[in-house]
Amino acid sequence: MKLLLDTHLLLWAAGEPKRLPAVARKLINDPRNELLFSMASLWEIVIKRSLGRDDFRVDPRLLRRGLLDNGYVELAIGGEHALAVDSLQPIHKDPFDRLLIAQAQVESVTLLTADPQLGRYPGPIRCV
């Protein structure tokens, strides 16, 4: 299964694996699953880090390199992803999360999230 990790799960998997819900840890550690991260998550980290957010202190360059070195696949943001955001219901207001949902839908990959609000969207979303 192809799993696109949302930003918080990505940060926890890379730096604080004990914070991962057990189900997420099991899915991430399953070698049959292909793990993806979105440029939207890196963009979110860069912006929130520049705002001084304590939960976004990671160096995005080091995070990206570490993810790639550990076999994660980088998912670029394309025009089709951006346009798909327009068709999403206004359940969630965060633009980064909305882009992740759109990417999951367009790419037919499962978005893995710990955010129950994201789990309310139809499509390939797994709330852990």
PDB file of C-alpha atoms in Angstrom:
ATOM      1  CA  MET A   1       0.000   0.000   0.000  1.00  0.00           C
ATOM      2  CA  LYS A   2       1.212   3.524  -0.733  1.00  0.00           C
ATOM      3  CA  LEU A   3       0.972   5.736   2.352  1.00  0.00           C
ATOM      4  CA  LEU A   4       1.258   9.511   2.304  1.00  0.00           C
ATOM      5  CA  LEU A   5       2.033  10.657   5.842  1.00  0.00           C
ATOM      6  CA  ASP A   6       0.523  13.911   7.042  1.00  0.00           C
ATOM      7  CA  THR A   7       2.934  16.472   8.468  1.00  0.00           C
ATOM      8  CA  HIS A   8       2.604  15.556  12.144  1.00  0.00           C
ATOM      9  CA  LEU A   9       2.981  11.829  11.549  1.00  0.00           C
ATOM     10  CA  LEU A  10       5.962  12.584   9.340  1.00  0.00           C
ATOM     11  CA  LEU A  11       7.626  14.656  12.067  1.00  0.00           C
ATOM     12  CA  TRP A  12       6.911  12.005  14.688  1.00  0.00           C
ATOM     13  CA  ALA A  13       8.158   9.161  12.471  1.00  0.00           C
ATOM     14  CA  ALA A  14      11.400  11.041  11.780  1.00  0.00           C
ATOM     15  CA  GLY A  15      12.133  12.449  15.220  1.00  0.00           C
ATOM     16  CA  GLU A  16       9.765  11.200  17.907  1.00  0.00           C
ATOM     17  CA  PRO A  17       8.599   7.699  16.912  1.00  0.00           C
ATOM     18  CA  LYS A  18       7.230   7.038  20.408  1.00  0.00           C
ATOM     19  CA  ARG A  19       4.553   9.675  19.727  1.00  0.00           C
ATOM     20  CA  LEU A  20       3.202   7.670  16.799  1.00  0.00           C
ATOM     21  CA  PRO A  21      -0.062   5.844  17.427  1.00  0.00           C
ATOM     22  CA  ALA A  22       0.578   2.081  17.501  1.00  0.00           C
ATOM     23  CA  VAL A  23      -1.397   1.512  14.283  1.00  0.00           C
ATOM     24  CA  ALA A  24       0.654   4.161  12.472  1.00  0.00           C
ATOM     25  CA  ARG A  25       3.907   2.663  13.745  1.00  0.00           C
ATOM     26  CA  LYS A  26       2.874  -0.765  12.494  1.00  0.00           C
ATOM     27  CA  LEU A  27       1.927   0.562   9.033  1.00  0.00           C
ATOM     28  CA  ILE A  28       5.102   2.640   8.726  1.00  0.00           C
ATOM     29  CA  ASN A  29       7.322  -0.274   9.744  1.00  0.00           C
ATOM     30  CA  ASP A  30       5.636  -2.731   7.373  1.00  0.00           C
ATOM     31  CA  PRO A  31       8.125  -3.232   4.513  1.00  0.00           C
ATOM     32  CA  ARG A  32       5.259  -3.967   2.117  1.00  0.00           C
ATOM     33  CA  ASN A  33       4.108  -0.344   2.384  1.00  0.00           C
ATOM     34  CA  GLU A  34       5.635   2.414   0.272  1.00  0.00           C
ATOM     35  CA  LEU A  35       6.017   5.595   2.318  1.00  0.00           C
ATOM     36  CA  LEU A  36       5.561   9.014   0.740  1.00  0.00           C
ATOM     37  CA  PHE A  37       5.978  12.563   1.956  1.00  0.00           C
ATOM     38  CA  SER A  38       4.645  15.666   0.271  1.00  0.00           C
ATOM     39  CA  MET A  39       6.409  18.868  -0.602  1.00  0.00           C
ATOM     40  CA  ALA A  40       3.365  20.446   1.064  1.00  0.00           C
ATOM     41  CA  SER A  41       4.601  19.082   4.403  1.00  0.00           C
ATOM     42  CA  LEU A  42       8.082  20.514   3.876  1.00  0.00           C
ATOM     43  CA  TRP A  43       6.537  23.835   2.878  1.00  0.00           C
ATOM     44  CA  GLU A  44       4.386  23.797   6.024  1.00  0.00           C
ATOM     45  CA  ILE A  45       7.421  23.030   8.187  1.00  0.00           C
ATOM     46  CA  VAL A  46       9.445  25.862   6.614  1.00  0.00           C
ATOM     47  CA  ILE A  47       6.646  28.377   7.188  1.00  0.00           C
ATOM     48  CA  LYS A  48       5.746  27.323  10.728  1.00  0.00           C
ATOM     49  CA  ARG A  49       9.406  27.047  11.718  1.00  0.00           C
ATOM     50  CA  SER A  50       9.966  30.633  10.532  1.00  0.00           C
ATOM     51  CA  LEU A  51       7.058  31.689  12.758  1.00  0.00           C
ATOM     52  CA  GLY A  52       8.830  30.186  15.764  1.00  0.00           C
ATOM     53  CA  ARG A  53       6.413  27.322  16.360  1.00  0.00           C
ATOM     54  CA  ASP A  54       7.898  24.953  18.956  1.00  0.00           C
ATOM     55  CA  ASP A  55       6.419  21.878  17.269  1.00  0.00           C
ATOM     56  CA  PHE A  56       8.169  22.712  13.963  1.00  0.00           C
ATOM     57  CA  ARG A  57      11.799  23.174  15.043  1.00  0.00           C
ATOM     58  CA  VAL A  58      13.238  20.512  12.749  1.00  0.00           C
ATOM     59  CA  ASP A  59      15.575  21.610   9.974  1.00  0.00           C
ATOM     60  CA  PRO A  60      13.546  20.867   6.817  1.00  0.00           C
ATOM     61  CA  ARG A  61      16.692  20.200   4.752  1.00  0.00           C
ATOM     62  CA  LEU A  62      17.887  17.552   7.203  1.00  0.00           C
ATOM     63  CA  LEU A  63      14.399  16.092   7.454  1.00  0.00           C
ATOM     64  CA  ARG A  64      14.106  15.770   3.677  1.00  0.00           C
ATOM     65  CA  ARG A  65      17.532  14.186   3.347  1.00  0.00           C
ATOM     66  CA  GLY A  66      16.779  11.746   6.178  1.00  0.00           C
ATOM     67  CA  LEU A  67      13.442  10.756   4.662  1.00  0.00           C
ATOM     68  CA  LEU A  68      14.979  10.146   1.240  1.00  0.00           C
ATOM     69  CA  ASP A  69      17.858   8.196   2.809  1.00  0.00           C
ATOM     70  CA  ASN A  70      15.313   6.007   4.607  1.00  0.00           C
ATOM     71  CA  GLY A  71      13.406   5.101   1.465  1.00  0.00           C
ATOM     72  CA  TYR A  72      10.557   7.610   1.540  1.00  0.00           C
ATOM     73  CA  VAL A  73       9.348   8.849  -1.836  1.00  0.00           C
ATOM     74  CA  GLU A  74       8.964  12.589  -2.349  1.00  0.00           C
ATOM     75  CA  LEU A  75       5.637  13.701  -3.837  1.00  0.00           C
ATOM     76  CA  ALA A  76       5.860  17.000  -5.701  1.00  0.00           C
ATOM     77  CA  ILE A  77       2.951  19.430  -5.863  1.00  0.00           C
ATOM     78  CA  GLY A  78       1.443  19.597  -9.338  1.00  0.00           C
ATOM     79  CA  GLY A  79      -1.250  21.656 -10.947  1.00  0.00           C
ATOM     80  CA  GLU A  80      -3.732  18.796 -10.773  1.00  0.00           C
ATOM     81  CA  HIS A  81      -3.210  18.638  -6.996  1.00  0.00           C
ATOM     82  CA  ALA A  82      -3.765  22.363  -6.573  1.00  0.00           C
ATOM     83  CA  LEU A  83      -6.914  22.288  -8.692  1.00  0.00           C
ATOM     84  CA  ALA A  84      -8.321  19.307  -6.789  1.00  0.00           C
ATOM     85  CA  VAL A  85      -8.337  21.401  -3.604  1.00  0.00           C
ATOM     86  CA  ASP A  86     -11.178  23.403  -5.169  1.00  0.00           C
ATOM     87  CA  SER A  87     -13.490  20.385  -5.121  1.00  0.00           C
ATOM     88  CA  LEU A  88     -12.968  19.579  -1.423  1.00  0.00           C
ATOM     89  CA  GLN A  89     -15.751  20.208   1.052  1.00  0.00           C
ATOM     90  CA  PRO A  90     -14.899  22.926   3.611  1.00  0.00           C
ATOM     91  CA  ILE A  91     -14.507  20.420   6.468  1.00  0.00           C
ATOM     92  CA  HIS A  92     -10.946  21.469   7.261  1.00  0.00           C
ATOM     93  CA  LYS A  93      -9.526  24.979   6.864  1.00  0.00           C
ATOM     94  CA  ASP A  94      -5.769  24.259   6.961  1.00  0.00           C
ATOM     95  CA  PRO A  95      -4.449  24.771   3.396  1.00  0.00           C
ATOM     96  CA  PHE A  96      -1.578  22.306   3.851  1.00  0.00           C
ATOM     97  CA  ASP A  97      -3.897  19.533   5.035  1.00  0.00           C
ATOM     98  CA  ARG A  98      -6.317  20.265   2.211  1.00  0.00           C
ATOM     99  CA  LEU A  99      -3.480  19.937  -0.291  1.00  0.00           C
ATOM    100  CA  LEU A 100      -2.449  16.598   1.249  1.00  0.00           C
ATOM    101  CA  ILE A 101      -6.015  15.334   0.875  1.00  0.00           C
ATOM    102  CA  ALA A 102      -6.118  16.471  -2.751  1.00  0.00           C
ATOM    103  CA  GLN A 103      -2.793  14.774  -3.453  1.00  0.00           C
ATOM    104  CA  ALA A 104      -4.001  11.517  -1.921  1.00  0.00           C
ATOM    105  CA  GLN A 105      -7.151  11.615  -4.021  1.00  0.00           C
ATOM    106  CA  VAL A 106      -5.388  12.499  -7.283  1.00  0.00           C
ATOM    107  CA  GLU A 107      -2.552   9.999  -6.791  1.00  0.00           C
ATOM    108  CA  SER A 108      -4.806   7.230  -5.380  1.00  0.00           C
ATOM    109  CA  VAL A 109      -2.619   6.808  -2.311  1.00  0.00           C
ATOM    110  CA  THR A 110      -3.770   6.544   1.288  1.00  0.00           C
ATOM    111  CA  LEU A 111      -3.288   9.624   3.455  1.00  0.00           C
ATOM    112  CA  LEU A 112      -2.267   8.486   6.916  1.00  0.00           C
ATOM    113  CA  THR A 113      -3.263  10.963   9.620  1.00  0.00           C
ATOM    114  CA  ALA A 114      -3.924  11.250  13.331  1.00  0.00           C
ATOM    115  CA  ASP A 115      -6.320  14.152  12.730  1.00  0.00           C
ATOM    116  CA  PRO A 116      -9.932  12.932  13.039  1.00  0.00           C
ATOM    117  CA  GLN A 117     -11.143  16.010  11.164  1.00  0.00           C
ATOM    118  CA  LEU A 118      -9.206  14.904   8.070  1.00  0.00           C
ATOM    119  CA  GLY A 119     -10.729  11.466   8.457  1.00  0.00           C
ATOM    120  CA  ARG A 120     -14.125  12.973   7.683  1.00  0.00           C
ATOM    121  CA  TYR A 121     -13.174  13.491   4.034  1.00  0.00           C
ATOM    122  CA  PRO A 122     -14.168  10.810   1.542  1.00  0.00           C
ATOM    123  CA  GLY A 123     -11.500   8.911  -0.245  1.00  0.00           C
ATOM    124  CA  PRO A 124      -8.258   7.236   0.600  1.00  0.00           C
ATOM    125  CA  ILE A 125      -7.735   8.538   4.148  1.00  0.00           C
ATOM    126  CA  ARG A 126      -6.839   6.414   7.144  1.00  0.00           C
ATOM    127  CA  CYS A 127      -7.148   7.994  10.568  1.00  0.00           C
ATOM    128  CA  VAL A 128      -4.952   6.306  13.186  1.00  0.00           C
TER     129      VAL A 128
END
